[in-house]
Coordinates of C-alpha atoms and ligand atoms in Angstrom, one line a residue:
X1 CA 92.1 2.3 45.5
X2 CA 89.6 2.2 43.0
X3 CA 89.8 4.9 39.6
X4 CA 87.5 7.5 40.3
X5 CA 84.7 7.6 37.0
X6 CA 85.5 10.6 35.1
X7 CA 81.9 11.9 33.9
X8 CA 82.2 14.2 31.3
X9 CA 79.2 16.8 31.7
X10 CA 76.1 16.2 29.1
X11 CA 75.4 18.4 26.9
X12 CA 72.3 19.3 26.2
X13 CA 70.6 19.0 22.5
X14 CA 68.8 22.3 22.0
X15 CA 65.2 21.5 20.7
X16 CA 65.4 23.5 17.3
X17 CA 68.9 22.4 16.2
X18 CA 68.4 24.0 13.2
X19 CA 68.2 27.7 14.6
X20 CA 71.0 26.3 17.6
X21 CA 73.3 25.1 14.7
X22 CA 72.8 28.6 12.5
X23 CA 73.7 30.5 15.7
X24 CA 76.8 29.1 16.4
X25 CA 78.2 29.0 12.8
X26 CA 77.7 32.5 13.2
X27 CA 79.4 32.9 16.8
X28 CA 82.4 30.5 16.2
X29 CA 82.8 32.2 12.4
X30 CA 81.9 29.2 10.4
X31 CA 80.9 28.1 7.0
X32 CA 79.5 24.7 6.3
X33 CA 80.1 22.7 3.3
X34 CA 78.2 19.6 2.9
X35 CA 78.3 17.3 -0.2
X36 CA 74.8 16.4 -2.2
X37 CA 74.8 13.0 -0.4
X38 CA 74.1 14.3 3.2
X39 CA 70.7 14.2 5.1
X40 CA 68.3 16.5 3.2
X41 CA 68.4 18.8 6.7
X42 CA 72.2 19.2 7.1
X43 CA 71.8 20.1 2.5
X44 CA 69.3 22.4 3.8
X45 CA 71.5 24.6 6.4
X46 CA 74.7 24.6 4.6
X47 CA 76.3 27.9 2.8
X48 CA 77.9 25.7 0.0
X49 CA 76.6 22.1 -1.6
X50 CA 78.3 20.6 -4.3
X51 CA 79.7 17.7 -6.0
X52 CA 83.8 16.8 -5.1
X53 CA 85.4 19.1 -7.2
X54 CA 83.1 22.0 -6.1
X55 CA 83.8 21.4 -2.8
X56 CA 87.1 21.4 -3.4
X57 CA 86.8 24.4 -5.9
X58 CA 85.1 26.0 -3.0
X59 CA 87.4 25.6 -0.4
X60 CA 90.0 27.6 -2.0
X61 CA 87.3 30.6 -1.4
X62 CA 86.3 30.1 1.7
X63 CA 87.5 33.4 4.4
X64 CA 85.5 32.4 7.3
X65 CA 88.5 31.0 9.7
X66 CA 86.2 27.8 10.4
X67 CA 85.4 24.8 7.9
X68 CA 82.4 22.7 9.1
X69 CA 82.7 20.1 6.3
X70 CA 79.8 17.7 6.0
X71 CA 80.6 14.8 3.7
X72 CA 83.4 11.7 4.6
X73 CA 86.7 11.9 5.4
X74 CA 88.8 12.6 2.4
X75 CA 87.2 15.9 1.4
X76 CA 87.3 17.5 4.7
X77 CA 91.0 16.4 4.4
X78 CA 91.2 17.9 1.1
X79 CA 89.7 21.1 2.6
X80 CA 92.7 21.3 4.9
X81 CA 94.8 20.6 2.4
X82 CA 94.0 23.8 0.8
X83 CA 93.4 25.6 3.8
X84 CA 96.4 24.8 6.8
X85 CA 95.8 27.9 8.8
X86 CA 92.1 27.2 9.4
X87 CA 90.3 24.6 11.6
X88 CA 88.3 22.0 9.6
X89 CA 86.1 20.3 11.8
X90 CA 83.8 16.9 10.7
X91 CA 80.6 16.2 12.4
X92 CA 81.8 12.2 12.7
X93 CA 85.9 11.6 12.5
X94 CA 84.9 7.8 11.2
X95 CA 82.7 8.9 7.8
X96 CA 85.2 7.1 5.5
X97 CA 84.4 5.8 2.2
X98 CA 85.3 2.3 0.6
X99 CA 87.3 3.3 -2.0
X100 CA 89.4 5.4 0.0
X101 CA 89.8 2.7 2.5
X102 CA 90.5 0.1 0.1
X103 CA 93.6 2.0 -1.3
X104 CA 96.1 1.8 1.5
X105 CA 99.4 3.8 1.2
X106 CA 101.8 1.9 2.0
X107 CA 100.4 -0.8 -0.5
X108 CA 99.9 1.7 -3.1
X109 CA 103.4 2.8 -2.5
X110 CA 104.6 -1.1 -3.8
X111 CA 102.0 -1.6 -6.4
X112 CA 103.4 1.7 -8.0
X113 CA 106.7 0.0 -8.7
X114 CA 105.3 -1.8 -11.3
X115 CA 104.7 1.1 -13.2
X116 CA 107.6 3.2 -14.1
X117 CA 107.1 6.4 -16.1
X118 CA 103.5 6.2 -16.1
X119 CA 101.6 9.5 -14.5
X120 CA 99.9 8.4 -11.5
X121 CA 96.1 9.8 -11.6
X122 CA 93.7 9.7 -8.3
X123 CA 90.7 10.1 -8.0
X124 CA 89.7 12.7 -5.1
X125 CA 88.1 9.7 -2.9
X126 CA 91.8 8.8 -1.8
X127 CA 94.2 9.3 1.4
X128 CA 96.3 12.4 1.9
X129 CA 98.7 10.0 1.9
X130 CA 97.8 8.9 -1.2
X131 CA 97.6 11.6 -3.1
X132 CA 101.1 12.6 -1.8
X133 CA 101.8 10.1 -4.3
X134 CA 100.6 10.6 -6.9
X135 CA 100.9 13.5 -10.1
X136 CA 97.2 14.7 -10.5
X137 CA 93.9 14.2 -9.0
X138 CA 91.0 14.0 -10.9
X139 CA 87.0 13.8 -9.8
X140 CA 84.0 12.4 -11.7
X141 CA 83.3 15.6 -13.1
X142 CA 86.4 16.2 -14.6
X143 CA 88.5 12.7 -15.0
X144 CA 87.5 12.8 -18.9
X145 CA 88.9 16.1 -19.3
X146 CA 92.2 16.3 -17.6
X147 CA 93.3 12.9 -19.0
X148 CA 92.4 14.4 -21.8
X149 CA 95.5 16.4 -21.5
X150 CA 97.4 13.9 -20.8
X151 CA 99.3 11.7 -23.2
X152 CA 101.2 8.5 -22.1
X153 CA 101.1 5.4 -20.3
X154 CA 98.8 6.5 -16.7
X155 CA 98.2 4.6 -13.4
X156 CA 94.7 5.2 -12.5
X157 CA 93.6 4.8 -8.8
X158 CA 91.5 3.8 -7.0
X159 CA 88.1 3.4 -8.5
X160 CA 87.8 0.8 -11.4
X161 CA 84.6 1.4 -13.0
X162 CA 85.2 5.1 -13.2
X163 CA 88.6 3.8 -14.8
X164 CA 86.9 1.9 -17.2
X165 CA 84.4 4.6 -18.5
X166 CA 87.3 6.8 -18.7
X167 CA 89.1 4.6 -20.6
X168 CA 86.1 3.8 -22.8
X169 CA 85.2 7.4 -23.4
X170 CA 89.1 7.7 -24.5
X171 CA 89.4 4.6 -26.1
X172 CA 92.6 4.2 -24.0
X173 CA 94.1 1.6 -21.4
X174 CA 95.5 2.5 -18.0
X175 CA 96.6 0.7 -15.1
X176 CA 93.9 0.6 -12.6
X177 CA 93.7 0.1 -9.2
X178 CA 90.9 -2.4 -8.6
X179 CA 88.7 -0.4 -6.3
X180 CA 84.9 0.3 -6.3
X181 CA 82.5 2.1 -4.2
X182 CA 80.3 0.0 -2.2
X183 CA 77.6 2.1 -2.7
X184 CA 77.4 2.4 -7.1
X185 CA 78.5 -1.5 -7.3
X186 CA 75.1 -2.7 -5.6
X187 CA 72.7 -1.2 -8.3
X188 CA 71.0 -4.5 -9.7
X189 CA 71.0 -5.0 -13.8
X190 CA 68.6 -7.4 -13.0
X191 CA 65.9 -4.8 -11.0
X192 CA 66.9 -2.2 -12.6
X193 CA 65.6 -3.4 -16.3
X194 CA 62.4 -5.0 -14.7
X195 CA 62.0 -1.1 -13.4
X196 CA 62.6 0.2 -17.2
X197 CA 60.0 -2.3 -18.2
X198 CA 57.6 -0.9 -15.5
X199 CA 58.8 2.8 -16.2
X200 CA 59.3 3.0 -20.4
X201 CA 59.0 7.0 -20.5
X202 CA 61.9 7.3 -17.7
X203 CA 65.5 8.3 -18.7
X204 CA 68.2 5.9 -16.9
X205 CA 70.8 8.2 -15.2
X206 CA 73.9 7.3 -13.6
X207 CA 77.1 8.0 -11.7
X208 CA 80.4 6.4 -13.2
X209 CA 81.2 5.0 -10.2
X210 CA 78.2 2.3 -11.0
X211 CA 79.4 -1.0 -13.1
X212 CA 79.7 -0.7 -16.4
X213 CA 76.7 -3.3 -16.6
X214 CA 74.7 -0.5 -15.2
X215 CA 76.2 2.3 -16.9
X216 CA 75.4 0.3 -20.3
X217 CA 71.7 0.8 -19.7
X218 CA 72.4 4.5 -19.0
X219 CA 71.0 7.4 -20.8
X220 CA 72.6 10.0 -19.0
X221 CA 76.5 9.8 -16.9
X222 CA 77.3 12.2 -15.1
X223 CA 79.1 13.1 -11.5
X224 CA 76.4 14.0 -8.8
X225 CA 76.6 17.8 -10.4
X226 CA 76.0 16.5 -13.8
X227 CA 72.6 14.3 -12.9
X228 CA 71.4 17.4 -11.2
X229 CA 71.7 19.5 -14.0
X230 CA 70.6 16.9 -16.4
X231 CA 66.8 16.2 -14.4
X232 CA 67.0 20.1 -14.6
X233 CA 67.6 20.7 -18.4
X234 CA 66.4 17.6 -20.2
X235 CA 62.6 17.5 -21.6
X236 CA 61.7 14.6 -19.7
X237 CA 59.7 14.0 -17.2
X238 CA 60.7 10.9 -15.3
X239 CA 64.0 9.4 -14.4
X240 CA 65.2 6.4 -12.9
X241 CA 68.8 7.8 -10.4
X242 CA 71.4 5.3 -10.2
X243 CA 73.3 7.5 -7.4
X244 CA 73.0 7.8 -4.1
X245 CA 69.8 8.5 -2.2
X246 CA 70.7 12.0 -1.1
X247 CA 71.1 13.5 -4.7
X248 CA 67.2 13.1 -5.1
X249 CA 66.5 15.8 -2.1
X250 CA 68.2 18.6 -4.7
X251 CA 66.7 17.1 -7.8
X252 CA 63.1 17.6 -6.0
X253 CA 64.0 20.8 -5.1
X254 CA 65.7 22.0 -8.8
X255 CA 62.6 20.3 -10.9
X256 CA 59.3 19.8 -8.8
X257 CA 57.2 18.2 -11.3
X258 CA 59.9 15.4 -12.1
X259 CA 58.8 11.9 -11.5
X260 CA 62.3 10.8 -9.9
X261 CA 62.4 6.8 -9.3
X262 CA 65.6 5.3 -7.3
X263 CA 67.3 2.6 -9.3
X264 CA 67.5 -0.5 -7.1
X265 CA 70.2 -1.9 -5.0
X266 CA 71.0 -5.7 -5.2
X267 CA 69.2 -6.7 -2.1
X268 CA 66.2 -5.8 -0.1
X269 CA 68.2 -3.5 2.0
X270 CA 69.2 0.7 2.1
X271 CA 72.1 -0.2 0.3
X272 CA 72.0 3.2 -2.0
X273 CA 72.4 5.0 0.9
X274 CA 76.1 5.6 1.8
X275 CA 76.8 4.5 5.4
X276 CA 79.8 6.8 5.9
X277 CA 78.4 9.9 4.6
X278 CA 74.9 9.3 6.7
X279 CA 77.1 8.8 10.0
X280 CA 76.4 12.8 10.1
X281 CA 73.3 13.8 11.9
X282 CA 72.5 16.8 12.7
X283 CA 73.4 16.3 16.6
X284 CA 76.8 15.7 15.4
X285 CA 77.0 19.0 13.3
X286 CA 75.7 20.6 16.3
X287 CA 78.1 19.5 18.6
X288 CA 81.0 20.3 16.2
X289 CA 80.2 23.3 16.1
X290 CA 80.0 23.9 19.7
X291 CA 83.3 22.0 20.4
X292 CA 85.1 23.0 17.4
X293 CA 86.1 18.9 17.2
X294 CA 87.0 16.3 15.7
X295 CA 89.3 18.6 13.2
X296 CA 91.4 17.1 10.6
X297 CA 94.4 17.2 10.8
X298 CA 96.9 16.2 8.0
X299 CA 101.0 16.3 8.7
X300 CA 102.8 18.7 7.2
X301 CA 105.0 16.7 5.0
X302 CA 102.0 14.8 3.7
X303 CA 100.2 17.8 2.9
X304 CA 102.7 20.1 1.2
X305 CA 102.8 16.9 -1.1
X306 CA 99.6 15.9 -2.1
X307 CA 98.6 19.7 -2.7
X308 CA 100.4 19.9 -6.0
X309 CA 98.1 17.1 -7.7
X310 CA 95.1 18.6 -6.3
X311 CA 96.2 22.1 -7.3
X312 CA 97.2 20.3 -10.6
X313 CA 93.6 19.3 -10.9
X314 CA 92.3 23.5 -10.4
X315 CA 94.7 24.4 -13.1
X316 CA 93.8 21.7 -15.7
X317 CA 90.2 22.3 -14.8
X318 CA 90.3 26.6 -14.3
X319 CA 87.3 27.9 -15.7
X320 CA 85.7 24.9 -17.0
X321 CA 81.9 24.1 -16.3
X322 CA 82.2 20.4 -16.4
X323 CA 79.1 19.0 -16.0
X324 CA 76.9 19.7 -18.9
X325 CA 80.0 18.5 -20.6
X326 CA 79.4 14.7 -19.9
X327 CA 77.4 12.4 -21.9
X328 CA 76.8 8.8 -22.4
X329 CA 79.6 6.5 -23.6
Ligands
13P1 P1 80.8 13.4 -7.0 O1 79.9 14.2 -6.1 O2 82.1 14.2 -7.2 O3 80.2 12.9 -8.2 O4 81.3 12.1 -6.2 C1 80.4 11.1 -5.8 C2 80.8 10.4 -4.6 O5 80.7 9.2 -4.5 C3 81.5 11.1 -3.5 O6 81.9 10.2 -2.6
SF4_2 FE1 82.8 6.5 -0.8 FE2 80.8 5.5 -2.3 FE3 80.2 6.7 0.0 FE4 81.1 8.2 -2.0 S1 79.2 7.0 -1.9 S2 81.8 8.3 0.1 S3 82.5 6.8 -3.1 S4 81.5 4.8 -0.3

């Protein structure tokens, strides 16, 4: 006998999903928390946008009993972390991120060995899993100041070319993890100084997690926070944004008169635009919120462990405004 076909009932996309999306958040008890590298519309509905550690910051506040979390994979999970009683929910389940994916647990685990009695620092675009192994986690905002306060030999995972700018800023050695972001390692040295030569008056500004051959024609590093603030505060007028596309939306929005010019990715392609974190549209959001799924889910064992780093990282960071902190190697 054949299967009968199972058809699950379409739902219907309301015209104005903005208005549809604000009046369910309200009905289900939600807040959204979406990071600076979303679509400019899902930026534009959320209650909270920041950079990873004020997300993370953030969710420790947060009373509604529902996290819509808009961003990849690792900070929604760090949002349940903090917060076991409440349901997070993702617009899209598979919004990873390379360096989290390139970081495996169980290989982590092994490469560890190698390193007794060093403290094992990771930065927040990890696994549950591997945080649960490590001491402290750190974000791009704050790396410089908590291993600061930390002396000794550390094991620093799993983004290399934040590693080395830390280390550099420190004049320190760690043992890295030899991850990148796919993302910051496509910025082209080559375009980018044909664009200086095009754009003298503009001020190079750039995330850590770029190479350090781009990070040496910076002006300005900073985390996604930091750049923000920096297009805000500094005299200039013009600035070429080694970051991620979606950044740009809030620097229009903080400093409308800026000339803001995106430094160039390798090839002729959107390759500054993160394909995990633009896997969330705002149909998805919608339907998130209407099903309450996909939630993230973290076991129990796993979480109660890679809390403490992460709660490490509040404590060692409690009260600090860390991004007009940051300069330029
Ligand atoms: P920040 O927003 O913390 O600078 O992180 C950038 C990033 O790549 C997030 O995935
Ligand atoms: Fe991961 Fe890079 Fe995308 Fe951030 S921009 S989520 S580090 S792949």
């Amino acid at each position: 006998m054949p299967t009968p076909e199972i058809s699950t009932p379409a739902v219907e996309i309301p015209r104005n999903l903005e208005d549809a999306i604000l009046a369910l958040k309200k009905e289900r008890r939600a807040v959204i928390l979406a990071h600076y590298y979303q679509e400019s519309e899902i930026q534009d509905l959320a209650d909270f946008i920041g950079d990873s550690l004020e997300l993370s910051r953030k969710a420790t506040r947060v009373e509604e009993p529902v996290i819509l979390f808009c961003g990849v994979h690792f900070m929604a999970e760090t949002a349940k972390i903090l917060n076991p009683e409440k349901r997070v929910i993702v617009p899209d389940l598979e919004a990873g991120c390379s360096l989290a994916d390139g970081c495996p647990a169980p290989l982590f685990a092994e490469w560890l060995k190698k390193y007794p009695g060093h403290t094992v620092v990771s930065y927040i675009n990890c696994s549950a899993a591997v945080k649960a192994l490590s001491d402290v986690i750190v974000t791009s905002s704050s790396a410089e100041v908590i291993l600061r306060q930390i002396p000794g030999p550390v094991v620093f995972a799993p983004d290399r070319n934040l590693a080395a700018w830390v280390e550099r800023r420190l004049s320190r050695k760690f043992a890295v993890w030899p991850g990148t972001c796919v993302v910051h390692e496509t910025f082209s040295e080559k375009k980018l100084v044909e664009l200086m030569t095009r754009h003298p008056e503009a001020e190079v500004i750039a995330h850590p997690e770029c190479e350090d051959r781009i990070l040496a024609l910076a002006n300005y590093i900073g985390s996604t926070t930091a750049l923000l603030r920096y297009v805000t505060e500094s005299s200039s007028s013009s600035f070429i944004v080694a970051t991620e596309e979606g950044i740009l939306h809030q620097m229009r929005k903080a400093a409308p008169g800026k000339e803001l010019i995106p430094a160039p990715p390798d090839e002729a392609c959107s390759c500054n635009t993160c394909p995990h974190m633009k896997r969330n549209t705002m149909e998805k959001v919608y339907l998130a919120l209407l099903n309450l799924a996909p939630a993230v889910e973290v076991p129990e064992a796993i979480r109660l462990r890679a809390k403490k780093p992460i709660d490490r990282m509040l404590e060692m960071t409690a009260g600090q405004t860390l991004a007009p902190a940051l300069g330029r190697s």
